[in-house]
Short mmCIF file of C-alpha atoms and ligand atoms in Angstrom, two decimals:
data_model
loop_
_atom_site.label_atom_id
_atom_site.label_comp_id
_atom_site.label_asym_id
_atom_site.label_seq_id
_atom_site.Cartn_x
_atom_site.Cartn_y
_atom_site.Cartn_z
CA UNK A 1 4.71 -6.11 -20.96
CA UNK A 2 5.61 -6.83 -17.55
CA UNK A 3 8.55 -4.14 -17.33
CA UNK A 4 6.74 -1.38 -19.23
CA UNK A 5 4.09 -1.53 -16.29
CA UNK A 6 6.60 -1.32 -13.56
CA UNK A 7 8.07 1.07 -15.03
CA UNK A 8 5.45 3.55 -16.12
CA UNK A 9 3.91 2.52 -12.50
CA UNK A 10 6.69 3.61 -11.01
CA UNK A 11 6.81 7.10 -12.98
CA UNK A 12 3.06 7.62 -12.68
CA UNK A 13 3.39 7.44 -8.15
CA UNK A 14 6.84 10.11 -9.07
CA UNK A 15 4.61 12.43 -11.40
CA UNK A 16 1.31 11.89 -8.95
CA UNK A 17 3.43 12.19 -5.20
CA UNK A 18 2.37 15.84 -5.08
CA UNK A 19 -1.37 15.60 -5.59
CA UNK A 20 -1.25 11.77 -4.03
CA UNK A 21 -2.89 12.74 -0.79
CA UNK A 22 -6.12 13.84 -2.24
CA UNK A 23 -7.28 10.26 -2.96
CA UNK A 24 -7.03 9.29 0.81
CA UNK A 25 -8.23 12.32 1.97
CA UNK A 26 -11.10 12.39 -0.52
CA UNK A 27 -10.31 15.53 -2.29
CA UNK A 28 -11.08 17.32 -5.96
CA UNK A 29 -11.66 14.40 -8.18
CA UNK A 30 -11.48 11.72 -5.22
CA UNK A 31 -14.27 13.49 -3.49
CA UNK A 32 -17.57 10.92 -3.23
CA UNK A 33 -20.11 13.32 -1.31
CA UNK A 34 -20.51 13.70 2.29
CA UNK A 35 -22.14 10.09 2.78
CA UNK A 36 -19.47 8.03 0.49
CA UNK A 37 -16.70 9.83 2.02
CA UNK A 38 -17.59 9.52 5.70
CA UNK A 39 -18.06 5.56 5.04
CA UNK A 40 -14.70 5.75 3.48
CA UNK A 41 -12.93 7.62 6.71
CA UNK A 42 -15.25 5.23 8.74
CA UNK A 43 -13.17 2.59 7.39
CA UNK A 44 -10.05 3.89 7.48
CA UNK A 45 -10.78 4.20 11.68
CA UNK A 46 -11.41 0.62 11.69
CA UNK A 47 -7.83 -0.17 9.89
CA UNK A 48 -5.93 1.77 12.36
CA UNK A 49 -8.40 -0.01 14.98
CA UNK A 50 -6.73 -3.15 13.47
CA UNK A 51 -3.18 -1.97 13.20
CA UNK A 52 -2.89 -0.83 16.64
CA UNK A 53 -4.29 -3.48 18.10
CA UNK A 54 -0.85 -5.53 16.94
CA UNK A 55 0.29 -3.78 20.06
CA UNK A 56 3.97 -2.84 19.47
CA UNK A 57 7.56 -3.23 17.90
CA UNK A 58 11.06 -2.09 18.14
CA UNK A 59 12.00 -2.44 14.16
CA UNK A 60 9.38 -2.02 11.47
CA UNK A 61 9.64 -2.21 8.11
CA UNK A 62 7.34 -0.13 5.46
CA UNK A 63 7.45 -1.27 1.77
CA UNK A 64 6.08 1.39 -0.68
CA UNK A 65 5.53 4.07 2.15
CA UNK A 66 4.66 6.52 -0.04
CA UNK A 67 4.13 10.27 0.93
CA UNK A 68 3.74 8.88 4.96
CA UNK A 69 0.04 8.73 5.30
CA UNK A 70 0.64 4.76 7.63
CA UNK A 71 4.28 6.01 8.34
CA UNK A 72 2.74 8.97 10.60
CA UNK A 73 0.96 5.54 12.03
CA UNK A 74 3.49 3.27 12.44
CA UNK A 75 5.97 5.76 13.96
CA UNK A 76 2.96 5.89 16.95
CA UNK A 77 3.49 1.62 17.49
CA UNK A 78 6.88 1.48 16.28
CA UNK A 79 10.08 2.46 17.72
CA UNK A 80 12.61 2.61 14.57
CA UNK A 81 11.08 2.14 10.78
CA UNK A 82 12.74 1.53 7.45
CA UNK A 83 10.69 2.45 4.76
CA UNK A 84 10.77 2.29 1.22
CA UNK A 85 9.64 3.53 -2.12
CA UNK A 86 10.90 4.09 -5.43
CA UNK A 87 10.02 7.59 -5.69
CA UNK A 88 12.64 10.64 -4.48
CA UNK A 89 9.20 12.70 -4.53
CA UNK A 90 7.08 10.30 -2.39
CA UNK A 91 10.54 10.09 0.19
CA UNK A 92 10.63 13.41 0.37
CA UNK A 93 6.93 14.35 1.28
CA UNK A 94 7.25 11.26 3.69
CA UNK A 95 10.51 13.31 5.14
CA UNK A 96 8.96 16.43 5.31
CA UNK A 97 5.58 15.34 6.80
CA UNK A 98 7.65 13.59 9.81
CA UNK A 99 10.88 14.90 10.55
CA UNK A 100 11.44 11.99 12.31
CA UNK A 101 15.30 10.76 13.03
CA UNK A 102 13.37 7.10 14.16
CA UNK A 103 12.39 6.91 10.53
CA UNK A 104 15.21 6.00 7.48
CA UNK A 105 14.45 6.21 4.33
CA UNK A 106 15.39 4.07 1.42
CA UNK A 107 15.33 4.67 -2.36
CA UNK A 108 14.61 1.46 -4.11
CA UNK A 109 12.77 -0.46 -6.74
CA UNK A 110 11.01 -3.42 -4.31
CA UNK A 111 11.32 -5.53 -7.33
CA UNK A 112 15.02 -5.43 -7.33
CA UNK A 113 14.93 -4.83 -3.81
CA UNK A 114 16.74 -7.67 -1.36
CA UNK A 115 15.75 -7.83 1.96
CA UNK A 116 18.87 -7.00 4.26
CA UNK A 117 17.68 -7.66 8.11
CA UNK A 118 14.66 -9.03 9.94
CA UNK A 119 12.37 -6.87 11.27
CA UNK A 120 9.64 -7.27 14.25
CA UNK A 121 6.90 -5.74 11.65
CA UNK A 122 6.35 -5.45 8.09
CA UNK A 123 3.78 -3.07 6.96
CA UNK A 124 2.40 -2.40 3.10
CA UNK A 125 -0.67 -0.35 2.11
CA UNK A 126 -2.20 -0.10 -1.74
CA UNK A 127 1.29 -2.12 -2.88
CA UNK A 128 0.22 -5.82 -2.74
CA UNK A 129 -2.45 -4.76 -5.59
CA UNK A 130 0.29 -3.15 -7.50
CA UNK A 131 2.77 -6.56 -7.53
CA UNK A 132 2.15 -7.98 -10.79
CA UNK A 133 0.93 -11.81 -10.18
CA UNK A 134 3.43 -13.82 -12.02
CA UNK A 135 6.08 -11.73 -9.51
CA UNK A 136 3.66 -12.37 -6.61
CA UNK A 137 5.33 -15.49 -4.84
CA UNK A 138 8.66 -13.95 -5.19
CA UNK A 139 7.80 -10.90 -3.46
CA UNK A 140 6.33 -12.42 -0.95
CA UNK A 141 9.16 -14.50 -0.66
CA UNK A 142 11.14 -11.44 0.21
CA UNK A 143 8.69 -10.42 2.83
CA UNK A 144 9.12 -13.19 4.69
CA UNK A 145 13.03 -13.41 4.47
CA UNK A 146 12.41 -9.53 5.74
CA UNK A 147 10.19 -10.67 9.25
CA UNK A 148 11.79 -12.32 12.20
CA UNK A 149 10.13 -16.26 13.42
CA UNK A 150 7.28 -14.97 15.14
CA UNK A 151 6.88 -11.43 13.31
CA UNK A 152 4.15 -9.48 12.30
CA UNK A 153 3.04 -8.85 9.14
CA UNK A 154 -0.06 -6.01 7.93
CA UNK A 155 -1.58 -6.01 4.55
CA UNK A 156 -3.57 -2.84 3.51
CA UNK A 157 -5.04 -2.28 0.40
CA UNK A 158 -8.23 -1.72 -2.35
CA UNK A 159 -11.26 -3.70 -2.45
CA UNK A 160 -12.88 -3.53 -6.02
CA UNK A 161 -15.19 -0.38 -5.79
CA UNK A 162 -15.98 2.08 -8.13
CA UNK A 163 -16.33 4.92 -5.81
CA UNK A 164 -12.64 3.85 -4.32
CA UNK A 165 -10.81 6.11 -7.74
CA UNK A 166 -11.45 9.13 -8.66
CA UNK A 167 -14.45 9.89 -10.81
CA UNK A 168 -12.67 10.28 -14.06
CA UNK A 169 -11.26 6.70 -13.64
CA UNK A 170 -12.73 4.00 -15.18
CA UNK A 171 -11.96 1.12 -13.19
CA UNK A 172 -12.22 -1.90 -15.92
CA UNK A 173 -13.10 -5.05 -14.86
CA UNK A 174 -12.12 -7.07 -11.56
CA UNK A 175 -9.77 -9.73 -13.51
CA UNK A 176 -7.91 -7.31 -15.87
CA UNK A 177 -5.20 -6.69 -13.16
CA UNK A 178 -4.50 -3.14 -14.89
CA UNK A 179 -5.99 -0.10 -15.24
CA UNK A 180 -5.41 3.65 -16.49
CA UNK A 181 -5.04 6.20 -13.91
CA UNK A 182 -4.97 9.87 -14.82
CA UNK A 183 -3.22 12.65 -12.88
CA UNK A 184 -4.67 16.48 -12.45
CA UNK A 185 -2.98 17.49 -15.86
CA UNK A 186 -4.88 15.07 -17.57
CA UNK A 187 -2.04 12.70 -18.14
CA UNK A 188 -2.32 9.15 -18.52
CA UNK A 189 -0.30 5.99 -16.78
CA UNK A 190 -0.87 2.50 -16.80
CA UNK A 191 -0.57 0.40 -13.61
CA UNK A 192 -0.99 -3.27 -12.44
CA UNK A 193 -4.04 -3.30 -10.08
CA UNK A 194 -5.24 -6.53 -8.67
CA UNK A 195 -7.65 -7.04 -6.45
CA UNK A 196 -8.25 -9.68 -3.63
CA UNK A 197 -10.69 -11.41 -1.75
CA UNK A 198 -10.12 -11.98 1.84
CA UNK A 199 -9.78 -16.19 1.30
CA UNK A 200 -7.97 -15.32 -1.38
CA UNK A 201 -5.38 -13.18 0.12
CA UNK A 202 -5.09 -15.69 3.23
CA UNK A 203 -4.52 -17.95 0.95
CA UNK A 204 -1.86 -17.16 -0.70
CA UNK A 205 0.20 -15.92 2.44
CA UNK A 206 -0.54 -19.23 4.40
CA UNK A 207 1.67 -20.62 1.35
CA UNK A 208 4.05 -17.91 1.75
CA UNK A 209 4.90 -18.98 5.22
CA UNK A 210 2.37 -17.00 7.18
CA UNK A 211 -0.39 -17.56 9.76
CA UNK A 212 -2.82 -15.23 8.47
CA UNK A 213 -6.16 -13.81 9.37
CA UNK A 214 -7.68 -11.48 6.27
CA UNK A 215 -10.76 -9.70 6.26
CA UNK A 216 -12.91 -6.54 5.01
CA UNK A 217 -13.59 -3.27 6.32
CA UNK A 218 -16.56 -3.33 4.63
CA UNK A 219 -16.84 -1.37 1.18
CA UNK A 220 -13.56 -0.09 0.72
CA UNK A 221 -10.30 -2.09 1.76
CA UNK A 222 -9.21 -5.35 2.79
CA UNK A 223 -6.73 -5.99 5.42
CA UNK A 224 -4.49 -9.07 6.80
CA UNK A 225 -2.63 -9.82 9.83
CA UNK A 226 -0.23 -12.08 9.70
CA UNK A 227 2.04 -14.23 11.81
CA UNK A 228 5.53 -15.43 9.66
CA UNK A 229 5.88 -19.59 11.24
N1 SAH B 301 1.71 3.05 1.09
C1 SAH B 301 1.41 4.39 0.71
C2 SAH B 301 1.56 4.62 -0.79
C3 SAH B 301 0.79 3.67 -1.68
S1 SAH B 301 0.84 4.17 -3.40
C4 SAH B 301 0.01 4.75 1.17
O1 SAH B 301 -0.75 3.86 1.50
O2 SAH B 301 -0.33 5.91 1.19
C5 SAH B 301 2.04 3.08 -4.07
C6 SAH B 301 3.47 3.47 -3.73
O3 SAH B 301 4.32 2.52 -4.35
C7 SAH B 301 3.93 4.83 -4.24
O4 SAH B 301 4.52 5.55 -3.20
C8 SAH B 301 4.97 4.49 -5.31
O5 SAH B 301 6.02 5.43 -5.44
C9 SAH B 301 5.48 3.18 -4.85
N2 SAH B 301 6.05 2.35 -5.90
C10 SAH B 301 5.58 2.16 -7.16
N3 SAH B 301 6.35 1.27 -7.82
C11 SAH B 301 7.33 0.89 -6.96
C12 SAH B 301 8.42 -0.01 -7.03
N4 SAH B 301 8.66 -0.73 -8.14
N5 SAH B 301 9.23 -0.14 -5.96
C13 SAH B 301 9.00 0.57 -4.82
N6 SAH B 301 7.97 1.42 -4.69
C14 SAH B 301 7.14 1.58 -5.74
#
């Protein structure tokens, strides 16, 4: 069950790369109306408040950096940055958005994936939701082998909203941890979605070797900071 949902999670992000920035940017089906949407880039202001606040790094590392949306962001605080993703498609929207020689890219699965250095910063957005939770500890296991003593870590991702998905998405209930996502063509994927409460989250990085601090941005997304010990 498990590997079917990695793996048709993994096809639906290759398939949805090209229309992927709509949802952040609130676009055709991702498009609230003018009061849901400015709350939503409201709240995205307050995450970059958060994320440049960390001040700054030499090496950063960006798991599931999709099409570059916090890559853009992190190449502003961060001098050189790995990132990640199991998608050619997302890579090479990333690539084209930046043409940045301070950024290398790196095709791989993050569930097969072994970290290979220690960076200053590690940086995920909408991924931790996607980590099935019987592979949770041992990802997170890997993030830590993957920060330096003393590192950063950033945690981005979905609070449960309805309004968060686009409006032909039925979101399902909190505790499922899955959900059906459709693309423009009216295709249909199934993902692992999980959502987190702050205390929750902190939680379960404190026992992953992290000082953490989690909190909300208020409807939308919940972000940590973290510290590795
Ligand atoms: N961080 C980006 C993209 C989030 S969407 C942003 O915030 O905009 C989730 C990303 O995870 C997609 O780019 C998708 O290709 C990638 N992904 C899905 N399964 C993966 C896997 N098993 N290993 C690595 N990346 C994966």
């Amino acid at each position: 069950m498990t590997d079917s949902l990695i793996e048709q999670q993994m096809e639906y992000y290759r398939a949805r790369a090209g229309e992927y920035d709509d949802w952040f940017y609130r676009r055709g089906r991702y498009d609230r109306g003018e009061d849901l949407n400015q709350q939503w880039f409201r709240e995205t202001a307050v995450i970059r408040r958060a994320l440049h606040q960390l001040g700054r790094f030499d090496s950063v590392l960006e798991l599931a950096s999709g099409t570059g949306i916090w890559t853009e962001e992190l190449l502003t605080i961060g001098q050189r940055i790995v990132a990640i993703d199991a998608s050619s498609e997302m890579l090479d929207i990333n690539r084209q958005r930046l043409r940045s020689t301070r950024v290398q890219y790196r095709q791989k699965d993050l569930f097969a994936w072994e970290p290979d250095g220690e960076f200053d910063l590690v940086f995920f957005a909408f991924w931790l939701s996607h980590v099935p939770p019987e592979l949770l500890d041992a990802f997170l296991d890997k993030v830590r082998r993957s920060i330096r003593a003393g590192g950063r870590l950033f945690v981005l991702d979905s609070l449960f909203d309805p309004t968060s998905t686009a409006t032909n998405h039925a979101l399902g209930e909190k505790e499922q941890n899955w959900q059906v996502r459709k693309l423009d063509d009216g295709r249909e994927f199934r993902v692992v979605k999980v959502f987190y409460e702050p205390a929750e989250l902190e939680q379960k990085l404190e026992r992953s070797g992290f000082d953490v601090s989690a909190g909300k941005s208020g409807r939308y997304f919940i972000h940590a900071t973290g510290t590795r010990r």
